[in-house]
Amino acid sequence: MYFKKGQLEIGITMMTLLVFIILLIVSLVFYFRLAQGNIKETRQEILDEKYSGLLDALINLPELRYSLSGAEKNCLDAVKLNNFKIITKDSLDRSEYYNNLLGDVNAIWIDKIIIENGNVKEETSKEEIYSIKGEGLIYSSPVSICNDDKFEAGKLNIQIK
Amino acid sequence: MRKGQTEMLGLVFIVLILALSLVLYIKFSGQKESIALEIRSNTRVNNMLNALMLVTVENNKQMKDVLIRECYTNSQSCSGNVTLAEKLLNEMKEERENYQLEFEGFNGIPDDKKKIGNCEQGISATPARFTKSGRSYTIKLRLC
């Protein structure tokens, strides 16, 4: 079987086009996979940023921070922590204010590290500060808690819907 | 060289350029550093060092006071408190995190305990500096 020159050239063009299309499809698939991964990563970064910012805002909230005669100390007030749940719900205005501030936070609690006879106890003491039922991601930050003259170390945790 | 061979060479050249640009893209796309992540880690490591220094360990005495008092010279209780600091950090850190705690000016701490943990390149907290009886003490914490 003989091919004419024109048929041969068409064959070559078709082959080149086929290879080019295959390469294009492979690169497009690869690119979209990478782009999808990047979008997921960016989403996670934005969420991390948002909730870590919220955690910092909570640590610096006057309603939780320890102060003596107007001078703030670098720790959270144990008494204020105990009463936070009450003040967030004692009136409709306040409830709305804290709902806006906390957004999709399900729960806030502190895991206090217990030191006994110069040693750290394995189990921590969990103290609930604010809660709505639900499950979700947890973000935490180390904090210092002032209780009269005693300072305790712990982790402030927030759970997101 | 025949015409077919020249065209094949051209195609190989294009494929090589495509592959090279893909490799370069992958290499540089993974190198962007997040400033927000750095700021966040910085706040975290500062909170951690602050909580460690302030924690009451015995009879209303804070960790920083106890370390300065006990680790002025070598003593059994000094080593005990360094170990306690280590355990507290282990409780406060996240599982994926590593830390490095360094003591400067504490003559009582044995050399092998002056640097706890391994984290050479990470985010450092502002060092905690104390002065007592004309001597200065520094505690540094880094988180990886």
CSV table of N, CA and C in Angstrom, one decimal, chain B residues 7 12 18 24 26 30 33 41 44 51 62 65 67 72 77 80 95 98-99 113 115-116 120 124:
chain,number,residue,atom,x,y,z
B,7,GLU,N,11.7,17.3,12.8
B,7,GLU,CA,10.4,17.6,13.5
B,7,GLU,C,10.4,16.9,14.8
B,12,VAL,N,10.6,16.9,20.8
B,12,VAL,CA,11.4,16.6,22.1
B,12,VAL,C,11.8,17.8,22.8
B,18,LEU,N,8.5,22.1,28.4
B,18,LEU,CA,7.3,21.9,29.3
B,18,LEU,C,7.7,21.3,30.6
B,24,LEU,N,10.2,23.7,37.6
B,24,LEU,CA,10.4,25.0,38.3
B,24,LEU,C,9.2,25.5,39.0
B,26,ILE,N,6.7,23.7,40.4
B,26,ILE,CA,6.5,22.9,41.6
B,26,ILE,C,7.5,23.4,42.7
B,30,GLY,N,6.2,25.9,46.3
B,30,GLY,CA,6.2,25.4,47.7
B,30,GLY,C,7.0,26.2,48.6
B,33,GLU,N,6.6,31.6,52.2
B,33,GLU,CA,6.5,31.6,53.7
B,33,GLU,C,5.3,32.4,54.1
B,41,SER,N,2.9,31.8,65.6
B,41,SER,CA,3.8,31.0,66.4
B,41,SER,C,4.5,31.9,67.4
B,44,ARG,N,2.3,32.4,70.3
B,44,ARG,CA,2.2,31.1,71.0
B,44,ARG,C,3.4,30.9,71.9
B,51,ALA,N,3.8,31.6,80.6
B,51,ALA,CA,3.2,30.7,81.5
B,51,ALA,C,4.2,29.9,82.3
B,62,GLN,N,7.2,31.5,92.3
B,62,GLN,CA,7.1,31.2,90.9
B,62,GLN,C,8.3,30.5,90.3
B,65,ASP,N,11.6,32.6,90.1
B,65,ASP,CA,12.2,32.8,91.4
B,65,ASP,C,12.9,31.6,91.9
B,67,LEU,N,14.0,29.0,90.1
B,67,LEU,CA,15.2,28.7,89.3
B,67,LEU,C,16.3,29.6,89.7
B,72,TYR,N,21.5,28.9,91.5
B,72,TYR,CA,22.6,29.9,91.7
B,72,TYR,C,23.9,29.0,91.8
B,77,SER,N,17.8,20.1,94.0
B,77,SER,CA,16.5,20.8,93.8
B,77,SER,C,16.5,21.6,92.5
B,80,GLY,N,15.8,19.2,89.7
B,80,GLY,CA,14.4,18.8,89.8
B,80,GLY,C,13.5,19.9,89.2
B,95,GLU,N,1.4,18.2,69.9
B,95,GLU,CA,2.2,17.0,69.6
B,95,GLU,C,3.2,17.2,68.5
B,98,ASN,N,8.2,21.0,68.4
B,98,ASN,CA,9.4,20.7,69.2
B,98,ASN,C,9.8,22.0,69.8
B,99,TYR,N,10.5,21.9,70.9
B,99,TYR,CA,11.0,23.2,71.6
B,99,TYR,C,12.5,23.0,72.0
B,113,LYS,N,22.1,20.1,80.8
B,113,LYS,CA,20.7,20.5,81.0
B,113,LYS,C,20.5,22.0,80.7
B,115,LYS,N,20.7,23.3,77.9
B,115,LYS,CA,19.9,23.4,76.6
B,115,LYS,C,19.1,22.1,76.5
B,116,ILE,N,17.8,22.3,76.6
B,116,ILE,CA,16.8,21.1,76.6
B,116,ILE,C,16.1,21.2,75.3
B,120,GLU,N,16.8,24.1,66.3
B,120,GLU,CA,17.8,25.1,65.9
B,120,GLU,C,17.2,26.3,65.1
B,124,SER,N,11.4,32.2,68.0
B,124,SER,CA,11.9,32.4,69.4
B,124,SER,C,11.0,33.3,70.1
